[in-house]
Coordinates of C-alpha atoms and ligand atoms in Angstrom, one line a residue:
M78 CA -0.2 0.2 0.0
E79 CA 1.1 3.4 -0.8
P80 CA 2.7 5.5 2.4
L81 CA 0.5 7.9 4.1
R82 CA 0.4 11.2 2.8
V83 CA -1.6 13.5 5.0
H84 CA -2.9 17.2 4.7
I85 CA -5.2 18.8 7.7
T86 CA -6.9 21.7 7.1
A87 CA -8.7 23.3 10.1
Y88 CA -11.3 26.1 10.5
G89 CA -12.1 27.8 13.6
C90 CA -11.0 28.7 16.9
Q91 CA -7.9 27.8 18.8
M92 CA -9.4 24.5 20.1
N93 CA -9.3 23.3 16.4
R94 CA -5.7 24.8 15.9
L95 CA -4.8 22.6 18.8
D96 CA -6.7 19.6 17.8
A97 CA -4.7 19.9 14.1
T98 CA -1.4 19.7 16.2
L99 CA -2.9 16.7 18.0
A100 CA -4.0 15.0 14.7
D101 CA -0.4 15.6 13.3
D102 CA 1.4 14.3 16.1
L103 CA -1.0 11.1 15.9
L104 CA -0.5 10.8 12.3
R105 CA 3.1 11.1 12.1
A106 CA 3.4 8.2 15.1
A107 CA 1.1 5.9 12.5
G108 CA 4.2 6.3 10.0
A109 CA 2.2 9.4 7.9
R110 CA 4.1 12.0 6.2
V111 CA 2.2 15.2 6.7
V112 CA 2.4 17.6 3.4
D113 CA 1.4 21.4 2.6
D114 CA 0.1 20.7 -0.3
P115 CA -3.7 18.7 -0.4
A116 CA -2.6 17.7 -4.3
S117 CA 0.2 15.5 -2.9
A118 CA -2.1 13.6 -0.3
N119 CA -3.8 10.6 -0.2
V120 CA -5.6 11.0 2.9
L121 CA -7.7 14.9 3.7
V122 CA -8.5 15.5 7.2
F123 CA -11.0 18.2 7.6
L124 CA -10.9 19.8 11.1
T125 CA -14.6 21.3 10.9
C126 CA -16.2 24.2 13.0
S127 CA -19.7 24.3 13.4
V128 CA -20.0 27.8 15.9
R129 CA -21.2 29.9 12.6
A130 CA -23.1 28.2 9.7
H131 CA -20.5 29.9 7.2
A132 CA -17.6 27.9 8.8
E133 CA -19.5 24.7 8.3
D134 CA -20.3 25.5 4.4
R135 CA -17.0 26.5 3.9
A136 CA -16.0 22.9 5.0
F137 CA -18.7 20.9 3.3
S138 CA -18.4 23.1 0.0
N139 CA -14.4 22.1 0.0
I140 CA -15.3 18.4 0.4
G141 CA -17.6 18.8 -2.2
A142 CA -15.3 20.1 -4.4
L143 CA -13.3 16.8 -4.4
A144 CA -15.9 15.2 -6.3
E145 CA -13.4 14.9 -9.3
R146 CA -10.7 14.3 -8.1
K147 CA -12.1 11.3 -6.0
T148 CA -13.2 9.7 -9.0
R149 CA -9.8 9.8 -10.4
E150 CA -8.1 8.5 -7.2
P151 CA -10.1 6.0 -5.6
G152 CA -7.7 5.4 -2.9
L153 CA -8.2 8.6 -1.9
V154 CA -9.5 9.1 1.9
I155 CA -11.2 11.9 3.2
G156 CA -12.3 12.4 7.3
L157 CA -14.4 15.1 8.6
V158 CA -13.4 15.9 12.2
G159 CA -14.1 18.1 15.2
C160 CA -17.3 19.7 16.1
T161 CA -19.3 19.2 12.9
A162 CA -18.7 15.6 12.9
Q163 CA -20.5 15.6 16.6
Q164 CA -23.2 18.1 15.5
Y165 CA -24.7 15.9 12.7
G166 CA -22.9 12.5 13.4
P167 CA -23.9 10.0 10.4
E168 CA -25.9 12.6 8.9
V169 CA -23.0 13.9 7.6
W170 CA -23.3 11.3 4.7
Q171 CA -26.1 12.6 3.3
R172 CA -24.6 16.1 2.8
A173 CA -21.0 14.9 2.0
P174 CA -21.5 11.2 0.5
L175 CA -17.9 11.6 -0.4
V176 CA -16.2 11.5 3.5
D177 CA -14.9 8.3 4.5
F178 CA -14.9 8.5 8.1
I179 CA -16.4 10.9 10.5
C180 CA -14.5 11.5 14.2
A181 CA -16.0 13.7 17.1
P182 CA -13.3 16.1 19.0
G183 CA -13.2 13.7 21.7
R184 CA -12.4 10.8 20.0
L185 CA -9.4 12.5 18.1
A186 CA -7.1 9.4 19.7
D187 CA -9.1 6.7 17.4
L188 CA -8.0 8.5 14.6
S189 CA -4.9 6.2 12.8
D190 CA -7.8 3.6 13.4
L191 CA -10.3 5.4 11.4
V192 CA -7.6 5.7 8.5
R193 CA -6.9 2.3 8.3
E194 CA -10.4 1.6 8.2
A195 CA -11.0 4.1 5.3
R196 CA -7.9 2.8 3.5
A197 CA -9.0 -0.7 3.7
G198 CA -12.3 0.5 1.9
R199 CA -14.4 0.4 5.3
R200 CA -16.5 3.8 6.1
S201 CA -16.1 4.3 9.8
I202 CA -18.0 6.6 12.5
A203 CA -16.5 7.7 16.2
L204 CA -18.7 9.9 18.0
D205 CA -18.6 11.2 21.8
P206 CA -21.5 10.4 24.2
A207 CA -24.6 12.8 22.7
R208 CA -25.4 15.4 25.3
G209 CA -28.0 15.3 27.5
K210 CA -28.1 13.2 30.7
E211 CA -24.8 12.0 30.7
E212 CA -21.9 12.7 33.3
P213 CA -18.7 13.8 32.8
E214 CA -17.4 10.6 33.6
A215 CA -18.9 9.0 30.5
F216 CA -15.9 11.0 28.6
G217 CA -13.4 9.4 31.3
E218 CA -12.0 6.9 28.8
S219 CA -11.4 8.9 25.8
D220 CA -10.3 11.6 27.7
A221 CA -7.5 9.9 29.5
R222 CA -6.5 8.2 25.8
L223 CA -6.6 12.1 24.6
D224 CA -4.7 13.0 27.8
A225 CA -1.7 10.5 26.8
V226 CA -1.5 11.9 23.4
E227 CA -1.5 15.5 24.7
V228 CA 0.9 14.8 27.5
R229 CA 3.3 12.5 25.6
G230 CA 2.8 13.8 21.7
R231 CA 5.6 15.1 20.3
H232 CA 3.8 18.1 19.3
R233 CA 5.3 20.0 16.3
V234 CA 7.1 23.0 17.9
G235 CA 6.9 25.6 14.9
R236 CA 9.3 28.3 14.7
S237 CA 6.8 30.8 16.4
R238 CA 7.7 28.5 19.7
Q239 CA 4.4 29.4 20.7
A240 CA 1.9 26.2 22.0
F241 CA -1.8 26.1 22.8
V242 CA -2.3 23.7 26.0
R243 CA -5.8 22.3 26.8
A244 CA -6.2 23.2 30.3
M245 CA -10.3 22.2 30.1
R246 CA -12.5 20.3 27.7
G247 CA -16.2 21.0 27.0
C248 CA -18.5 23.8 28.2
D249 CA -21.5 24.1 30.8
M250 CA -22.5 27.5 30.0
F251 CA -25.0 27.0 27.1
C252 CA -25.1 30.6 26.0
S253 CA -28.4 30.2 24.2
Y254 CA -26.7 30.7 20.7
C255 CA -24.0 28.3 20.9
V256 CA -23.4 25.1 19.7
V257 CA -20.1 24.2 21.8
P258 CA -21.5 22.5 25.0
N259 CA -23.4 20.1 22.7
V260 CA -20.5 19.5 20.5
R261 CA -17.8 19.5 22.9
G262 CA -19.1 17.9 26.1
P263 CA -19.7 18.9 29.6
E264 CA -16.9 20.8 31.3
R265 CA -13.9 18.8 32.4
S266 CA -10.7 20.1 34.0
R267 CA -7.7 18.6 33.4
S268 CA -5.5 17.6 36.4
P269 CA -2.5 20.6 37.2
A270 CA 0.1 17.4 36.9
A271 CA -1.2 17.0 33.5
V272 CA -1.2 20.2 32.3
A273 CA 2.3 21.2 33.9
E274 CA 3.9 18.1 32.6
E275 CA 2.6 18.9 29.3
V276 CA 4.1 22.6 29.5
Q277 CA 7.2 21.3 30.6
R278 CA 7.8 18.6 28.0
L279 CA 6.8 21.4 25.5
V280 CA 9.5 24.0 26.9
D281 CA 11.9 21.4 26.6
R282 CA 11.3 20.8 23.2
G283 CA 11.8 24.7 22.7
V284 CA 8.6 26.6 23.1
R285 CA 8.7 29.9 24.8
E286 CA 4.8 31.0 25.1
V287 CA 2.1 28.9 26.4
T288 CA -1.7 29.9 26.2
L289 CA -3.7 27.9 28.1
L290 CA -7.1 27.0 26.2
G291 CA -10.4 26.6 28.0
Q292 CA -14.1 27.6 26.7
A293 CA -14.9 29.6 30.0
I294 CA -11.4 29.1 31.6
N295 CA -11.8 31.1 34.6
R296 CA -14.3 27.8 36.0
Y297 CA -11.6 25.8 36.1
R298 CA -11.7 23.6 39.3
F299 CA -9.7 20.5 39.9
D300 CA -10.4 18.6 43.0
Q301 CA -7.8 16.4 44.8
P302 CA -7.8 15.1 48.4
G303 CA -7.2 18.3 50.5
R304 CA -6.9 20.9 48.1
A305 CA -9.4 22.6 45.3
W306 CA -7.4 24.3 42.2
D307 CA -8.8 27.2 40.6
L308 CA -7.5 28.8 37.5
A309 CA -5.0 31.0 39.3
D310 CA -3.4 28.2 41.4
L311 CA -3.2 26.5 38.4
L312 CA -1.2 29.7 36.5
E313 CA 1.1 30.0 39.4
K314 CA 2.0 26.3 39.2
V315 CA 2.5 26.5 35.1
A316 CA 4.7 29.8 35.5
G317 CA 7.1 27.9 37.8
T318 CA 8.0 25.9 34.4
P319 CA 11.9 26.8 34.2
G320 CA 12.5 28.1 30.8
L321 CA 8.9 29.2 30.0
A322 CA 8.9 32.8 29.3
R323 CA 5.3 33.9 28.6
L324 CA 1.9 32.6 29.9
R325 CA -1.7 33.3 28.8
F326 CA -5.0 31.7 28.9
I327 CA -8.2 32.3 26.7
T328 CA -11.3 32.7 27.1
S329 CA -12.7 34.0 30.2
H330 CA -16.4 33.6 30.7
P331 CA -17.8 37.7 33.1
K332 CA -19.5 35.5 34.9
A333 CA -17.1 33.5 36.5
M334 CA -14.3 36.3 36.8
T335 CA -12.9 36.7 40.2
A336 CA -10.9 39.4 42.3
R337 CA -8.4 36.4 42.9
L338 CA -7.8 35.5 39.1
A339 CA -7.6 39.7 38.7
S340 CA -4.8 39.9 41.0
A341 CA -2.9 37.2 39.3
F342 CA -2.2 39.4 36.3
R343 CA -0.6 41.6 39.4
D344 CA 1.3 38.6 41.2
V345 CA 2.0 36.1 38.3
P346 CA 5.0 37.3 36.8
L347 CA 4.8 35.4 33.7
L348 CA 1.5 36.1 33.2
C349 CA 0.9 38.3 30.0
P350 CA -1.3 41.3 30.6
H351 CA -4.0 40.5 28.2
L352 CA -7.8 39.3 29.2
H353 CA -9.9 37.8 26.7
M354 CA -13.6 38.1 28.3
P355 CA -16.2 38.7 25.7
A356 CA -19.1 40.7 26.3
Q357 CA -21.0 39.7 23.6
S358 CA -23.6 42.5 24.0
G359 CA -23.9 45.7 26.1
S360 CA -27.7 45.3 26.1
D361 CA -29.4 43.5 29.1
A362 CA -32.4 42.6 27.3
V363 CA -30.0 40.6 24.9
L364 CA -28.0 39.6 27.4
E365 CA -30.5 37.7 28.9
R366 CA -31.7 36.1 25.9
M367 CA -28.5 34.9 25.2
N368 CA -28.3 33.4 28.3
R369 CA -25.1 35.0 29.5
G370 CA -26.2 35.3 33.2
Y371 CA -24.6 39.1 33.6
T372 CA -25.8 42.5 33.0
A373 CA -23.8 45.2 30.7
A374 CA -23.4 46.9 34.7
E375 CA -21.7 43.8 35.8
Y376 CA -19.7 42.9 33.2
A377 CA -18.2 46.7 33.1
Q378 CA -17.8 45.9 37.1
R379 CA -15.7 43.1 36.1
V380 CA -13.3 45.2 33.7
A381 CA -12.8 47.4 36.3
M382 CA -11.9 45.1 38.9
V383 CA -9.2 43.5 36.9
R384 CA -8.0 47.3 35.7
E385 CA -7.7 48.3 39.3
A386 CA -5.5 45.1 40.2
A387 CA -3.5 45.5 37.1
P388 CA -4.1 48.9 34.4
Q389 CA -1.8 47.4 32.1
V390 CA -4.3 44.6 31.2
A391 CA -5.5 44.8 27.5
V392 CA -8.9 43.9 27.5
A393 CA -10.3 42.1 24.2
S394 CA -13.8 41.0 23.4
D395 CA -16.2 39.1 21.2
F396 CA -19.4 40.5 20.0
I397 CA -22.7 39.1 18.1
V398 CA -24.5 41.4 16.0
G399 CA -28.0 40.6 15.0
F400 CA -28.9 38.3 17.9
P401 CA -32.5 37.6 17.6
G402 CA -34.9 41.0 18.6
E403 CA -31.7 43.1 19.0
T404 CA -33.3 46.6 18.6
G405 CA -31.7 49.6 17.1
E406 CA -31.3 50.5 20.9
D407 CA -30.1 47.3 22.1
F408 CA -27.3 47.8 19.4
E409 CA -26.5 51.3 20.4
A410 CA -26.0 50.0 24.1
T411 CA -23.4 47.8 22.5
L412 CA -21.6 51.0 21.2
D413 CA -22.1 52.4 24.5
L414 CA -20.6 49.9 26.5
V415 CA -17.5 50.0 23.9
R416 CA -17.2 53.7 24.1
R417 CA -16.7 52.7 28.1
M418 CA -14.5 49.9 27.8
R419 CA -12.0 50.8 25.3
F420 CA -11.5 47.3 23.9
A421 CA -7.5 46.6 22.9
S422 CA -9.2 44.2 20.3
G423 CA -12.0 42.3 19.3
F424 CA -14.0 40.3 17.1
V425 CA -17.5 41.0 16.1
F426 CA -19.7 37.9 14.4
K427 CA -23.1 38.1 12.8
Y428 CA -25.7 36.2 14.6
S429 CA -26.0 32.6 12.9
P430 CA -28.5 30.2 14.3
R431 CA -27.3 26.9 14.7
P432 CA -29.4 23.6 14.8
G433 CA -29.9 22.4 18.2
T434 CA -29.5 25.6 20.0
R435 CA -32.1 27.4 22.6
A436 CA -31.9 30.4 20.6
A437 CA -32.4 28.3 17.3
R438 CA -35.5 26.9 18.9
R439 CA -36.6 30.0 20.5
Y440 CA -36.3 33.1 18.7
P441 CA -36.7 33.7 15.0
D442 CA -33.7 35.3 13.1
D443 CA -35.7 38.4 12.9
V444 CA -32.6 40.7 12.2
P445 CA -32.5 41.4 8.4
Q446 CA -29.0 40.6 6.8
K447 CA -28.7 43.8 5.5
E448 CA -29.2 45.2 9.0
K449 CA -26.6 42.6 10.5
V450 CA -24.0 43.6 8.0
R451 CA -25.0 47.3 9.0
R452 CA -24.3 46.9 12.4
H453 CA -21.1 44.4 12.4
R454 CA -19.4 47.3 10.2
E455 CA -20.6 50.0 12.3
L456 CA -19.1 48.3 15.5
L457 CA -15.8 47.3 14.0
D458 CA -15.3 50.8 12.9
L459 CA -16.0 51.8 16.5
L460 CA -13.7 49.3 18.0
G461 CA -11.1 50.4 15.6
E462 CA -11.4 53.9 15.9
I463 CA -10.8 53.8 20.0
A464 CA -7.8 51.1 19.3
A465 CA -6.2 53.1 16.8
Q466 CA -6.6 56.3 19.3
D467 CA -5.3 54.5 22.4
N468 CA -2.6 52.9 20.4
Q469 CA -1.0 56.1 19.8
A470 CA -0.1 56.2 23.2
F471 CA 2.6 53.2 22.3
I472 CA 4.3 55.7 19.7
G473 CA 8.0 56.1 21.2
R474 CA 7.9 53.0 23.3
E475 CA 10.1 50.5 23.9
M476 CA 8.3 47.1 24.0
T477 CA 9.5 43.3 24.0
V478 CA 8.2 41.3 21.1
L479 CA 8.2 37.5 20.7
V480 CA 8.7 36.9 17.2
E481 CA 6.3 34.7 15.4
G482 CA 7.3 34.9 12.0
P483 CA 7.7 36.9 8.7
A484 CA 4.9 39.8 8.2
P485 CA 2.4 38.3 5.6
R486 CA 1.9 41.7 4.2
P487 CA 5.5 42.9 4.2
W488 CA 5.2 46.3 2.3
L489 CA 2.9 47.4 5.3
N490 CA 6.2 48.6 7.1
A491 CA 7.8 50.0 4.3
R492 CA 9.3 53.4 3.6
A493 CA 7.3 55.8 1.6
G494 CA 8.1 55.0 -1.9
Q495 CA 9.8 52.0 -1.3
T496 CA 8.5 49.3 -3.7
C497 CA 8.7 46.1 -1.9
R498 CA 5.9 44.3 -2.8
P499 CA 6.8 40.9 -4.9
N500 CA 5.0 42.2 -7.8
G501 CA 7.0 45.8 -7.5
A502 CA 3.8 47.8 -6.9
V503 CA 4.3 50.8 -4.7
A504 CA 3.8 50.6 -1.1
L505 CA 1.0 52.5 0.4
P506 CA -1.4 55.0 -0.6
A507 CA -1.2 58.7 0.7
N508 CA -3.9 59.8 2.9
P509 CA -4.2 63.5 4.2
P510 CA -2.6 64.1 7.7
G511 CA -5.5 63.3 10.5
F512 CA -7.0 60.6 8.5
V513 CA -9.1 57.8 10.5
P514 CA -8.6 54.5 9.2
K515 CA -12.1 53.3 8.0
N516 CA -11.2 49.3 9.2
R517 CA -13.5 46.6 8.7
D518 CA -12.2 44.4 11.3
Y519 CA -9.3 45.2 13.7
S520 CA -8.6 42.0 15.9
G521 CA -5.7 41.0 14.7
A522 CA -6.0 37.6 14.7
G523 CA -8.0 34.9 13.3
Q524 CA -10.7 34.7 10.7
S525 CA -12.1 38.3 10.9
A526 CA -9.1 39.7 11.3
I527 CA -8.1 39.8 7.5
S528 CA -9.9 42.3 6.1
G529 CA -9.1 44.8 8.8
R530 CA -5.1 45.2 7.8
R531 CA -6.8 47.6 5.4
G532 CA -7.1 50.2 8.1
D533 CA -3.2 49.8 8.8
R534 CA -2.8 50.0 5.0
N535 CA -4.2 53.3 5.3
L536 CA -2.3 55.2 7.8
P537 CA -1.3 58.3 7.0
A538 CA 1.3 59.1 4.5
I539 CA 3.0 61.9 7.0
A540 CA 3.5 58.8 9.8
L541 CA 5.4 56.7 7.0
R542 CA 8.0 59.3 6.0
S543 CA 8.9 60.0 9.7
L544 CA 9.6 56.2 9.6
G545 CA 11.3 56.4 6.3
E546 CA 13.8 59.2 7.9
A547 CA 14.2 57.3 11.0
G548 CA 15.4 54.6 8.4
A549 CA 14.4 50.7 8.8
T550 CA 17.2 47.8 9.0
A551 CA 17.6 46.4 5.7
G552 CA 16.5 42.4 5.4
P553 CA 12.9 40.6 6.2
Q554 CA 10.1 42.2 7.8
W555 CA 8.7 40.2 10.8
R556 CA 5.7 40.3 12.9
G557 CA 5.8 39.4 16.5
R558 CA 3.5 39.9 19.5
T559 CA 3.8 42.0 22.4
P560 CA 2.9 40.6 25.8
C561 CA -0.4 42.6 25.8
H562 CA -1.1 40.7 22.5
R563 CA -0.3 43.8 20.1
L564 CA 0.9 42.9 16.7
V565 CA 4.0 44.3 16.2
V566 CA 5.7 44.6 12.6
F567 CA 9.3 46.0 12.4
D568 CA 12.4 44.9 9.8
G569 CA 15.1 43.0 11.1
P570 CA 17.4 40.5 10.1
A571 CA 17.0 37.0 9.1
G572 CA 16.3 34.1 12.0
L573 CA 14.6 36.4 14.1
A574 CA 11.3 33.7 14.2
G575 CA 11.0 32.6 17.9
E576 CA 13.4 35.0 19.2
E577 CA 12.2 37.9 22.2
V578 CA 13.3 41.1 20.5
R579 CA 13.2 44.7 21.8
V580 CA 11.5 47.5 19.8
R581 CA 10.9 51.1 19.8
V582 CA 7.0 51.7 18.4
E583 CA 7.2 54.3 15.7
R584 CA 3.7 54.6 14.6
A585 CA 0.4 52.9 15.2
G586 CA -2.7 51.9 13.5
P587 CA -5.7 49.9 15.2
I588 CA -4.6 46.6 14.8
T589 CA -0.7 46.7 14.1
L590 CA 2.2 49.0 15.8
F591 CA 5.0 49.4 13.6
A592 CA 8.5 49.7 15.0
T593 CA 12.2 49.4 14.7
L594 CA 14.0 46.9 16.4
F595 CA 17.0 48.0 18.7
Q596 CA 17.9 44.8 20.5
S597 CA 18.2 41.4 19.7
T598 CA 20.3 38.1 20.2
I599 CA 20.4 37.4 16.4
Ligands
SAM719 N1 -16.2 30.2 25.0 C1 -15.5 31.3 24.4 C2 -16.6 32.0 25.0 O1 -17.2 31.9 25.6 O2 -16.2 33.4 24.6 C3 -15.5 31.0 23.0 C4 -17.1 30.4 21.9 S1 -17.2 30.8 20.4 C5 -15.9 29.6 19.6 C6 -16.2 31.8 20.0 C7 -17.3 33.5 19.7 O3 -18.2 32.9 18.7 C8 -18.0 33.5 21.1 O4 -17.5 34.2 21.8 C9 -19.5 34.3 19.9 O5 -19.1 35.7 20.1 C10 -19.3 33.8 18.8 N2 -20.4 32.6 18.5 C11 -20.8 31.6 18.7 N3 -21.8 31.3 18.7 C12 -22.4 32.0 17.5 C13 -23.3 31.9 16.7 N4 -24.4 30.9 16.8 N5 -23.6 33.1 16.1 C14 -22.3 34.2 15.7 N6 -21.6 34.4 16.7 C15 -21.3 32.9 17.3
SF4_720 FE1 -20.4 28.9 23.8 FE2 -21.1 30.2 25.9 FE3 -19.6 27.9 26.1 FE4 -18.5 30.0 25.2 S1 -19.0 30.0 27.3 S2 -18.4 27.8 24.5 S3 -20.1 30.9 23.9 S4 -21.4 28.3 25.6

């Protein structure tokens, strides 16, 4: 039989990105070569996301587009893994008959068996217990197998030397719009020992920055005889890992934010000053229908509590616009919350009704698509405007950056008039001084960030000229993150990926800080 050549496509959130590294680990351990080009693979794994219809549709349409290839290459194996697998189970075959195996997120440890079956010409399916009356214990065996993969897996360490580590699985919050509790099962916290061992192993392999993951991670709780661990305890333990440089955690639920966790930002030196705590809406009526369990005033109190303990913390949020029944007044309340909170970054999503959720059952999707699009744009513009204003405070400051890799759009930091695009196009359009970028999104990471860079590209020409005068180092352009998770682009010598460097910020957009390098070990 032909050697295994696998290509993995991951959609959606950080959990899926982590699952993609586990799938990669597992399949390499089974003797596969993991390839970057899907055309050269004989096994295609799709790690799907069901949070919004759009992500799901993309996966199904990419699979559907393989029909001709599957006829040409009957040995081609197609696997649908992740949240969509659990959401639809065997119904997946009605929508995507080309799929050979279906694997729920909790059954990832079965991946190589499923591939083997498919190569022998047999369709197979591995699902988690359905969400309902089951207890977390029902997941005990598959969790233990996954834990073994997570702790002892080889985890490819990328050039950025960053890694995600799961602190929790599942979710019990049941926000009315959200499919996650149905597809990722009940909330289970991993033992501090397993998390710490995994972090140590990753650091031994070169990782510098670890982000602990959980859907409502500040609900972390692990009971041991004589000791109950919360997230602050876990952070303290993990921060003690020799060789670790930075520690982060996402995502926090406002309802579970405690003063104790807020003070961890002050007391745990390795903990980065960045809190992702989605508000979702600023309207109390909408928050109630969303089953979020707090009011806008309570949300603001939690942010104030964090900022009082550690004023340097950059707070990031998610929002859903066009939730059923969201009136113009409700949306105004969201804009008002954003003006008051001055978030450092954020994601904005248009409400997407999801099968099996309470919102889809109870509330008609009654905000017209055109209005969702309008609110989406307005909220992003406001978030971007505020971030652009607040980011000006960084100009002239020296900051530490962990270099993630080459800047994807190297012309962004070009000196005025410099041509550095591969196609030789002139770097940047000139705008009048004082021009406020009309960015569409400014979150700087993940799926909805891409269009937002437009905002940065339209920075005033005057700022570019001053950078030109400052003179940038010849060489590639790099992107990295400050401890507060702001994106920094700068010119520097080759080989900086994974290094911590010192930069001085020269100008600032809504998403990106543009800097010059003044200290590195290279
Ligand atoms: N557990 C995290 C939390 O509560 O913030 C993240 C969960 S979800 C993967 C990420 C974001 O997707 C949510 O914060 C929410 O804004 C958005 N989201 C979830 N369900 C959605 C839906 N049905 N329609 C639109 N956006 C949705
Ligand atoms: Fe979904 Fe709410 Fe759980 Fe986040 S906390 S995963 S939004 S149910």
